[in-house]
Tab-separated table of C-alpha atoms in Angstrom:
chain	number	residue	atom	x	y	z
A	1	UNK	CA	2.496	42.847	-7.334
A	2	UNK	CA	2.341	39.355	-8.821
A	3	UNK	CA	3.607	36.359	-6.875
A	4	UNK	CA	6.614	35.537	-9.063
A	5	UNK	CA	7.712	39.186	-9.083
A	6	UNK	CA	7.706	39.120	-5.263
A	7	UNK	CA	9.782	35.938	-5.261
A	8	UNK	CA	12.228	37.546	-7.686
A	9	UNK	CA	12.663	40.548	-5.379
A	10	UNK	CA	13.458	38.336	-2.370
A	11	UNK	CA	15.813	36.286	-4.550
A	12	UNK	CA	17.649	39.377	-5.768
A	13	UNK	CA	18.123	40.725	-2.245
A	14	UNK	CA	20.047	37.561	-1.413
A	15	UNK	CA	21.780	37.465	-4.812
A	16	UNK	CA	23.079	40.992	-4.176
A	17	UNK	CA	24.672	39.793	-0.947
A	18	UNK	CA	26.290	36.919	-2.860
A	19	UNK	CA	27.409	39.143	-5.780
A	20	UNK	CA	25.794	36.812	-8.320
A	21	UNK	CA	26.168	37.916	-11.960
A	22	UNK	CA	22.955	38.718	-13.822
A	23	UNK	CA	23.134	35.787	-16.263
A	24	UNK	CA	23.504	33.311	-13.387
A	25	UNK	CA	20.547	34.873	-11.595
A	26	UNK	CA	18.325	34.283	-14.616
A	27	UNK	CA	19.570	30.700	-14.967
A	28	UNK	CA	18.769	29.941	-11.334
A	29	UNK	CA	15.477	31.800	-11.152
A	30	UNK	CA	13.640	30.816	-14.333
A	31	UNK	CA	11.759	27.467	-14.399
A	32	UNK	CA	13.009	24.500	-16.419
A	33	UNK	CA	9.519	23.664	-17.691
A	34	UNK	CA	5.977	25.045	-17.497
A	35	UNK	CA	2.975	22.972	-18.526
A	36	UNK	CA	-0.608	24.200	-18.851
A	37	UNK	CA	-3.376	21.715	-19.620
A	38	UNK	CA	-7.116	21.657	-20.086
A	39	UNK	CA	-8.881	19.312	-17.668
A	40	UNK	CA	-12.391	18.325	-18.728
A	41	UNK	CA	-14.785	16.249	-16.640
A	42	UNK	CA	-18.446	15.345	-16.741
A	43	UNK	CA	-20.344	16.738	-13.757
A	44	UNK	CA	-22.844	14.667	-11.805
A	45	UNK	CA	-25.650	16.439	-13.686
A	46	UNK	CA	-24.279	15.170	-16.999
A	47	UNK	CA	-22.828	18.483	-18.201
A	48	UNK	CA	-19.190	18.990	-19.160
A	49	UNK	CA	-16.963	21.273	-17.083
A	50	UNK	CA	-13.573	22.614	-18.158
A	51	UNK	CA	-10.739	23.612	-15.836
A	52	UNK	CA	-7.138	24.729	-16.341
A	53	UNK	CA	-4.318	22.829	-14.679
A	54	UNK	CA	-0.620	23.610	-14.299
A	55	UNK	CA	2.658	21.932	-13.436
A	56	UNK	CA	5.793	24.046	-13.193
A	57	UNK	CA	9.145	22.296	-12.763
A	58	UNK	CA	11.626	24.850	-11.546
A	59	UNK	CA	15.002	23.206	-10.943
A	60	UNK	CA	16.482	19.698	-10.714
A	61	UNK	CA	20.120	20.529	-9.925
A	62	UNK	CA	19.975	18.901	-6.482
A	63	UNK	CA	17.697	15.964	-7.282
A	64	UNK	CA	14.144	15.078	-8.366
A	65	UNK	CA	11.726	17.976	-8.232
A	66	UNK	CA	9.214	18.163	-5.386
A	67	UNK	CA	6.108	20.233	-4.882
A	68	UNK	CA	2.457	20.197	-3.951
A	69	UNK	CA	-0.780	20.081	-5.919
A	70	UNK	CA	-3.134	22.948	-5.094
A	71	UNK	CA	-6.867	22.971	-5.904
A	72	UNK	CA	-7.994	26.574	-5.422
A	73	UNK	CA	-9.871	29.203	-7.472
A	74	UNK	CA	-6.842	31.533	-7.517
A	75	UNK	CA	-4.420	28.997	-9.003
A	76	UNK	CA	-2.798	30.417	-12.128
A	77	UNK	CA	0.523	30.154	-13.941
A	78	UNK	CA	2.144	33.083	-12.143
A	79	UNK	CA	1.327	31.738	-8.674
A	80	UNK	CA	2.407	28.216	-9.638
A	81	UNK	CA	5.685	29.539	-11.036
A	82	UNK	CA	6.391	31.456	-7.829
A	83	UNK	CA	5.573	28.496	-5.597
A	84	UNK	CA	7.754	26.168	-7.669
A	85	UNK	CA	10.660	28.574	-7.210
A	86	UNK	CA	10.015	28.731	-3.465
A	87	UNK	CA	10.171	24.934	-3.324
A	88	UNK	CA	13.648	24.974	-4.856
A	89	UNK	CA	14.987	27.285	-2.155
A	90	UNK	CA	12.967	25.547	0.571
A	91	UNK	CA	14.357	22.086	-0.135
A	92	UNK	CA	17.853	23.554	-0.352
A	93	UNK	CA	17.533	25.436	2.963
A	94	UNK	CA	16.613	22.246	4.838
A	95	UNK	CA	19.208	20.385	2.735
A	96	UNK	CA	16.953	17.800	1.120
A	97	UNK	CA	18.171	16.205	-2.156
A	98	UNK	CA	15.366	17.758	-4.187
A	99	UNK	CA	14.607	20.557	-6.590
A	100	UNK	CA	11.379	22.545	-6.734
A	101	UNK	CA	8.078	22.109	-8.559
A	102	UNK	CA	4.425	23.030	-8.053
A	103	UNK	CA	1.102	22.290	-9.656
A	104	UNK	CA	-2.590	22.779	-9.340
A	105	UNK	CA	-5.977	23.367	-10.873
A	106	UNK	CA	-8.019	26.563	-10.816
A	107	UNK	CA	-11.090	25.184	-9.034
A	108	UNK	CA	-12.933	25.496	-5.750
A	109	UNK	CA	-13.043	21.900	-4.474
A	110	UNK	CA	-15.994	22.787	-2.223
A	111	UNK	CA	-18.072	23.225	-5.401
A	112	UNK	CA	-17.470	19.615	-6.464
A	113	UNK	CA	-18.887	16.363	-5.167
A	114	UNK	CA	-16.480	13.651	-4.037
A	115	UNK	CA	-17.071	11.772	-7.288
A	116	UNK	CA	-16.411	14.924	-9.357
A	117	UNK	CA	-13.232	15.639	-7.399
A	118	UNK	CA	-11.995	12.127	-8.111
A	119	UNK	CA	-12.748	12.476	-11.822
A	120	UNK	CA	-10.954	15.827	-11.876
A	121	UNK	CA	-7.872	14.376	-10.199
A	122	UNK	CA	-7.713	11.390	-12.539
A	123	UNK	CA	-8.235	13.585	-15.616
A	124	UNK	CA	-5.372	15.825	-14.467
A	125	UNK	CA	-3.103	12.795	-14.067
A	126	UNK	CA	-4.014	11.724	-17.599
A	127	UNK	CA	-2.601	15.046	-18.804
A	128	UNK	CA	0.647	15.160	-16.808
A	129	UNK	CA	1.534	11.534	-15.969
A	130	UNK	CA	4.443	11.453	-18.395
A	131	UNK	CA	6.297	14.372	-16.731
A	132	UNK	CA	6.049	13.199	-13.101
A	133	UNK	CA	7.534	10.165	-11.420
A	134	UNK	CA	9.579	8.959	-8.419
A	135	UNK	CA	12.875	9.944	-10.044
A	136	UNK	CA	11.770	13.130	-11.802
A	137	UNK	CA	8.958	15.084	-10.077
A	138	UNK	CA	7.093	13.959	-6.965
A	139	UNK	CA	3.817	15.790	-6.154
A	140	UNK	CA	2.312	16.141	-2.659
A	141	UNK	CA	-0.776	17.664	-0.985
A	142	UNK	CA	-1.304	21.401	-0.801
A	143	UNK	CA	-4.230	23.749	-0.313
A	144	UNK	CA	-7.482	22.073	-1.336
A	145	UNK	CA	-5.988	18.582	-1.628
A	146	UNK	CA	-5.407	15.833	0.911
A	147	UNK	CA	-4.386	12.198	1.346
A	148	UNK	CA	-7.464	11.014	-0.572
A	149	UNK	CA	-6.536	13.094	-3.628
A	150	UNK	CA	-2.994	11.718	-3.401
A	151	UNK	CA	-4.367	8.176	-3.355
A	152	UNK	CA	-6.424	8.813	-6.491
A	153	UNK	CA	-3.417	10.424	-8.155
A	154	UNK	CA	-1.153	7.470	-7.396
A	155	UNK	CA	-3.731	4.931	-8.567
A	156	UNK	CA	-4.253	6.725	-11.889
A	157	UNK	CA	-0.502	7.211	-12.479
A	158	UNK	CA	0.175	3.531	-11.826
A	159	UNK	CA	-2.302	2.567	-14.563
A	160	UNK	CA	0.247	4.008	-16.992
A	161	UNK	CA	3.534	3.150	-15.286
A	162	UNK	CA	2.991	0.252	-12.894
A	163	UNK	CA	3.374	-0.062	-9.136
A	164	UNK	CA	5.534	2.614	-7.509
A	165	UNK	CA	4.138	4.342	-4.397
A	166	UNK	CA	7.073	6.788	-4.343
A	167	UNK	CA	5.493	8.685	-7.257
A	168	UNK	CA	3.635	10.894	-4.777
A	169	UNK	CA	3.776	11.703	-1.074
A	170	UNK	CA	1.159	12.651	1.495
A	171	UNK	CA	-0.633	9.368	0.855
A	172	UNK	CA	-2.827	7.649	3.474
A	173	UNK	CA	-0.784	5.569	5.920
A	174	UNK	CA	-2.672	2.505	4.640
A	175	UNK	CA	-1.419	3.339	1.131
A	176	UNK	CA	2.307	3.533	1.918
A	177	UNK	CA	2.067	6.988	3.472
A	178	UNK	CA	4.311	8.164	6.308
A	179	UNK	CA	3.131	8.439	9.875
A	180	UNK	CA	3.214	12.077	10.948
A	181	UNK	CA	2.901	13.534	7.433
A	182	UNK	CA	-0.426	15.275	8.103
A	183	UNK	CA	0.919	17.113	11.158
A	184	UNK	CA	4.368	17.770	9.697
A	185	UNK	CA	4.057	21.352	8.429
A	186	UNK	CA	2.243	22.538	11.549
A	187	UNK	CA	4.675	20.700	13.812
A	188	UNK	CA	7.618	22.285	12.012
A	189	UNK	CA	6.033	25.725	12.426
A	190	UNK	CA	5.552	25.052	16.124
A	191	UNK	CA	9.069	23.713	16.628
A	192	UNK	CA	10.726	26.743	15.054
A	193	UNK	CA	8.397	29.183	16.805
A	194	UNK	CA	9.523	27.775	20.142
A	195	UNK	CA	13.172	27.959	19.077
A	196	UNK	CA	12.943	31.516	17.734
A	197	UNK	CA	11.105	32.824	20.793
A	198	UNK	CA	13.868	31.475	23.049
A	199	UNK	CA	16.547	33.075	20.839
A	200	UNK	CA	14.779	36.425	21.109
A	201	UNK	CA	14.701	36.217	24.905
A	202	UNK	CA	10.918	35.894	25.089
A	203	UNK	CA	8.961	33.450	27.249
A	204	UNK	CA	6.377	31.058	25.859
A	205	UNK	CA	3.730	31.623	28.524
A	206	UNK	CA	3.991	35.407	28.056
A	207	UNK	CA	3.953	35.407	24.233
A	208	UNK	CA	0.420	35.766	22.895
A	209	UNK	CA	-0.155	34.056	19.544
A	210	UNK	CA	-2.644	34.723	16.729
A	211	UNK	CA	-3.009	32.201	13.896
A	212	UNK	CA	-4.625	33.212	10.622
A	213	UNK	CA	-6.031	30.067	9.062
A	214	UNK	CA	-7.179	27.021	11.018
A	215	UNK	CA	-6.807	24.383	8.340
A	216	UNK	CA	-4.323	21.529	8.479
A	217	UNK	CA	-1.242	23.696	9.105
A	218	UNK	CA	-2.806	26.233	11.454
A	219	UNK	CA	-4.625	23.674	13.587
A	220	UNK	CA	-1.571	21.457	14.069
A	221	UNK	CA	0.602	24.485	14.844
A	222	UNK	CA	-2.002	25.600	17.397
A	223	UNK	CA	-2.036	22.179	19.043
A	224	UNK	CA	1.775	22.099	19.287
A	225	UNK	CA	2.081	25.635	20.656
A	226	UNK	CA	-0.774	25.118	23.128
A	227	UNK	CA	1.084	22.108	24.512
A	228	UNK	CA	4.220	24.294	24.709
A	229	UNK	CA	2.318	26.698	27.005
A	230	UNK	CA	1.790	29.539	24.503
A	231	UNK	CA	-1.489	31.470	25.044
A	232	UNK	CA	-3.217	31.386	21.653
A	233	UNK	CA	-5.578	34.350	21.792
A	234	UNK	CA	-6.996	34.297	18.257
A	235	UNK	CA	-7.522	31.957	15.328
A	236	UNK	CA	-9.473	32.431	12.123
A	237	UNK	CA	-10.943	30.627	9.149
A	238	UNK	CA	-13.362	31.694	6.424
A	239	UNK	CA	-16.165	31.973	9.014
A	240	UNK	CA	-14.401	34.730	10.990
A	241	UNK	CA	-11.887	35.458	13.754
A	242	UNK	CA	-12.325	33.865	17.171
A	243	UNK	CA	-10.700	35.771	20.040
A	244	UNK	CA	-10.175	35.294	23.778
A	245	UNK	CA	-7.909	37.762	25.580
A	246	UNK	CA	-6.468	35.196	27.982
A	247	UNK	CA	-6.168	32.369	25.479
A	248	UNK	CA	-8.517	30.053	23.603
A	249	UNK	CA	-9.339	26.504	24.610
A	250	UNK	CA	-7.491	24.859	21.718
A	251	UNK	CA	-8.527	21.227	22.426
A	252	UNK	CA	-12.163	22.362	22.488
A	253	UNK	CA	-11.697	24.319	19.245
A	254	UNK	CA	-10.182	21.263	17.568
A	255	UNK	CA	-13.114	19.096	18.654
A	256	UNK	CA	-15.539	21.707	17.287
A	257	UNK	CA	-13.693	21.800	13.964
A	258	UNK	CA	-13.780	18.022	13.650
A	259	UNK	CA	-17.514	17.896	14.398
A	260	UNK	CA	-18.422	20.664	11.926
A	261	UNK	CA	-19.684	19.314	8.567
A	262	UNK	CA	-17.211	21.484	6.659
A	263	UNK	CA	-14.409	21.447	9.214
A	264	UNK	CA	-14.960	25.089	10.175
A	265	UNK	CA	-15.046	27.067	13.428
A	266	UNK	CA	-18.480	28.413	12.522
A	267	UNK	CA	-20.852	28.209	15.476
A	268	UNK	CA	-18.151	28.121	18.159
A	269	UNK	CA	-19.646	30.062	21.088
A	270	UNK	CA	-16.874	30.185	23.693
A	271	UNK	CA	-14.944	33.068	22.132
A	272	UNK	CA	-15.626	36.548	20.826
A	273	UNK	CA	-16.310	36.424	17.105
A	274	UNK	CA	-14.700	39.235	15.110
A	275	UNK	CA	-14.515	40.014	11.375
A	276	UNK	CA	-12.149	37.836	9.381
A	277	UNK	CA	-9.684	40.668	8.679
A	278	UNK	CA	-9.474	41.648	12.370
A	279	UNK	CA	-6.933	38.960	13.247
A	280	UNK	CA	-3.978	40.656	11.539
A	281	UNK	CA	-4.686	43.937	13.340
A	282	UNK	CA	-5.118	42.726	16.915
A	283	UNK	CA	-3.299	44.648	19.653
A	284	UNK	CA	-1.234	42.876	22.301
A	285	UNK	CA	-0.310	39.979	19.997
A	286	UNK	CA	3.351	39.017	20.177
A	287	UNK	CA	3.493	36.245	17.571
A	288	UNK	CA	1.472	36.344	14.350
A	289	UNK	CA	1.283	33.172	12.259
A	290	UNK	CA	-0.272	33.631	8.802
A	291	UNK	CA	-1.205	30.060	7.832
A	292	UNK	CA	-3.663	30.650	4.987
A	293	UNK	CA	-3.162	32.385	1.622
A	294	UNK	CA	-0.219	34.376	0.316
A	295	UNK	CA	-0.013	38.147	0.129
A	296	UNK	CA	-2.124	38.880	3.217
A	297	UNK	CA	0.348	41.402	4.697
A	298	UNK	CA	1.090	44.200	2.264
A	299	UNK	CA	1.911	47.915	2.146
A	300	UNK	CA	-1.714	48.926	2.712
A	301	UNK	CA	-2.187	47.071	6.007
A	302	UNK	CA	1.314	46.521	7.403
A	303	UNK	CA	1.038	49.541	9.708
A	304	UNK	CA	-1.902	47.820	11.420
A	305	UNK	CA	0.197	44.745	12.269
A	306	UNK	CA	1.420	45.002	15.867
A	307	UNK	CA	3.134	41.622	16.368
A	308	UNK	CA	6.824	41.512	17.256
A	309	UNK	CA	7.349	38.174	15.506
A	310	UNK	CA	5.808	36.796	12.299
A	311	UNK	CA	6.063	33.103	11.432
A	312	UNK	CA	5.253	32.477	7.760
A	313	UNK	CA	3.330	29.212	7.890
A	314	UNK	CA	1.706	30.038	4.533
A	315	UNK	CA	3.627	30.507	1.288
A	316	UNK	CA	4.409	34.160	0.554
A	317	UNK	CA	2.102	35.805	3.118
A	318	UNK	CA	4.232	38.988	3.349
A	319	UNK	CA	4.756	41.189	0.268
A	320	UNK	CA	8.298	42.539	-0.292
A	321	UNK	CA	7.306	46.152	0.439
A	322	UNK	CA	5.694	45.159	3.722
A	323	UNK	CA	8.672	42.940	4.535
A	324	UNK	CA	11.007	45.933	4.233
A	325	UNK	CA	8.807	48.010	6.547
A	326	UNK	CA	8.616	45.211	9.109
A	327	UNK	CA	12.395	44.773	9.038
A	328	UNK	CA	12.937	48.512	9.584
A	329	UNK	CA	10.537	48.367	12.558
A	330	UNK	CA	12.546	45.556	14.123
A	331	UNK	CA	9.903	42.870	13.567
A	332	UNK	CA	11.439	39.414	13.242
A	333	UNK	CA	10.027	37.435	10.307
A	334	UNK	CA	10.748	33.720	10.022
A	335	UNK	CA	10.449	33.142	6.259
A	336	UNK	CA	8.214	30.590	4.597
A	337	UNK	CA	11.079	28.698	2.951
A	338	UNK	CA	12.227	27.719	6.437
A	339	UNK	CA	9.155	28.005	8.670
A	340	UNK	CA	6.827	25.736	6.678
A	341	UNK	CA	9.423	23.263	5.385
A	342	UNK	CA	8.226	20.535	7.757
A	343	UNK	CA	5.789	19.213	5.167
A	344	UNK	CA	8.330	18.647	2.414
A	345	UNK	CA	10.773	17.243	4.963
A	346	UNK	CA	8.393	14.466	6.031
A	347	UNK	CA	7.418	14.004	2.381
A	348	UNK	CA	11.090	13.244	1.804
A	349	UNK	CA	10.990	10.737	4.656
A	350	UNK	CA	7.924	9.121	3.049
A	351	UNK	CA	9.676	8.941	-0.326
A	352	UNK	CA	12.745	7.344	1.311
A	353	UNK	CA	10.576	4.749	3.068
A	354	UNK	CA	8.776	3.941	-0.191
A	355	UNK	CA	12.080	3.469	-2.013
A	356	UNK	CA	13.382	1.215	0.763
A	357	UNK	CA	10.068	-0.668	1.230
A	358	UNK	CA	10.416	0.005	4.944
A	359	UNK	CA	8.237	1.914	7.410
A	360	UNK	CA	9.413	4.207	10.221
A	361	UNK	CA	7.683	4.673	13.550
A	362	UNK	CA	5.959	7.965	14.372
A	363	UNK	CA	8.604	8.689	17.007
A	364	UNK	CA	11.376	8.323	14.458
A	365	UNK	CA	9.581	10.583	11.966
A	366	UNK	CA	9.166	13.272	14.603
A	367	UNK	CA	12.762	12.973	15.805
A	368	UNK	CA	14.140	13.217	12.273
A	369	UNK	CA	11.851	16.153	11.498
A	370	UNK	CA	12.838	18.061	14.626
A	371	UNK	CA	16.530	17.419	13.924
A	372	UNK	CA	16.282	18.587	10.304
A	373	UNK	CA	14.309	21.734	11.133
A	374	UNK	CA	16.564	22.685	14.074
A	375	UNK	CA	19.710	22.203	12.004
A	376	UNK	CA	18.309	24.375	9.209
A	377	UNK	CA	17.295	27.050	11.720
A	378	UNK	CA	20.832	27.158	13.130
A	379	UNK	CA	22.296	27.551	9.635
A	380	UNK	CA	19.954	30.454	8.858
A	381	UNK	CA	20.416	32.126	12.254
A	382	UNK	CA	24.200	32.026	11.909
A	383	UNK	CA	24.114	33.298	8.320
A	384	UNK	CA	21.894	36.215	9.356
A	385	UNK	CA	24.266	37.150	12.159
A	386	UNK	CA	27.419	36.850	10.060
A	387	UNK	CA	26.103	39.070	7.256
A	388	UNK	CA	23.818	41.337	9.308
A	389	UNK	CA	20.789	40.501	7.151
A	390	UNK	CA	17.235	39.404	7.849
A	391	UNK	CA	16.387	35.750	8.402
A	392	UNK	CA	14.659	35.746	5.003
A	393	UNK	CA	17.696	37.010	3.139
A	394	UNK	CA	19.898	34.572	5.066
A	395	UNK	CA	17.636	31.653	4.138
A	396	UNK	CA	17.677	32.627	0.466
A	397	UNK	CA	21.453	33.013	0.562
A	398	UNK	CA	21.831	29.455	1.851
A	399	UNK	CA	19.352	28.056	-0.656
A	400	UNK	CA	20.849	29.885	-3.633
A	401	UNK	CA	24.401	28.896	-2.670
A	402	UNK	CA	23.516	25.215	-2.455
A	403	UNK	CA	21.625	25.186	-5.754
A	404	UNK	CA	24.367	27.192	-7.477
A	405	UNK	CA	27.031	24.788	-6.219
A	406	UNK	CA	25.104	21.739	-7.450
A	407	UNK	CA	24.551	23.341	-10.854
A	408	UNK	CA	28.237	24.245	-11.171
A	409	UNK	CA	29.377	20.741	-10.191
A	410	UNK	CA	27.101	19.292	-12.861
A	411	UNK	CA	28.545	21.689	-15.452
A	412	UNK	CA	25.228	23.426	-15.994
A	413	UNK	CA	26.179	26.924	-14.872
């Protein structure tokens, strides 16, 4: 099943609850604009290399569109379209004045030198600079990009349009970025995990956690949950799964990751190393946090998943068919459009600070983030209880209702 088809299925489950007519569903679901560009750079060896880039702008009913830039080999139009749609519902669920967008380039950034990556970023900006901006579409980091890529992006965009740091978020703090932006998605995941576990009557120190993916999101979520007394028994990255029955030493793991040339867990000796795919199937895991790629839990492996709670730190990690099976088994799934909304929330705070030419303290960023995420969680929890639906369907119902209302008030639907 393709990514946008999966998003459509989740959307329609909520739309059925809301009794939305078919023509309104299509108006809300289909993107406003899709752009595909050729990005050509000269490699360090002097040869030309061609890549395909995308920017999908899904909806602007509630404000400027917002969404990350992903550099990954699997980036294509279908995935970008699905992720742009998810951003629309995500920003609506946490009640930010944004619509959804997404972009990226089909490339493995590990195959490029730093100089080649900079040239690629600047060439991409050359192709799309006229459709993004602080009042129209504001990109941000995603898989395969970071604050350095955002800095290059901003610099290249400003060559065309002049000084305006609010054109992009996730910038370095020295370049008008927000304190706490790098940790934001992982912190939001951690905050809502703690809240959900309490609501389910479980105890932190007795709830074993496994985190698939130990990149920016997974590592910050691990740090937060470790400090909240959760035993984190397994983490994984492309080098494998690292397991300790009584809990891993997360501070030590983080130090190892920082010291590794590629930021990996490879070579870590104080845990049992298992195959990469083993993490999803571990017994005696209470909380599973997929924090890597989408589509990792599907109909073919869902029966091997034993966790009672799944926190979707990644975008779209559970396929619709698997989601139905998990729901029937009584597994609680906190959906991506709520669970990983911490990143876009602090991106909004960064955008606000840039527009006001004023900088917040880290404490204020964290307080505002925690307040926003907790308020959104309460809205979704109450909606799920009132309508006897899953947390995912409840989150989509809230997002769709808010976007629909904005579109109707503007006379567009």
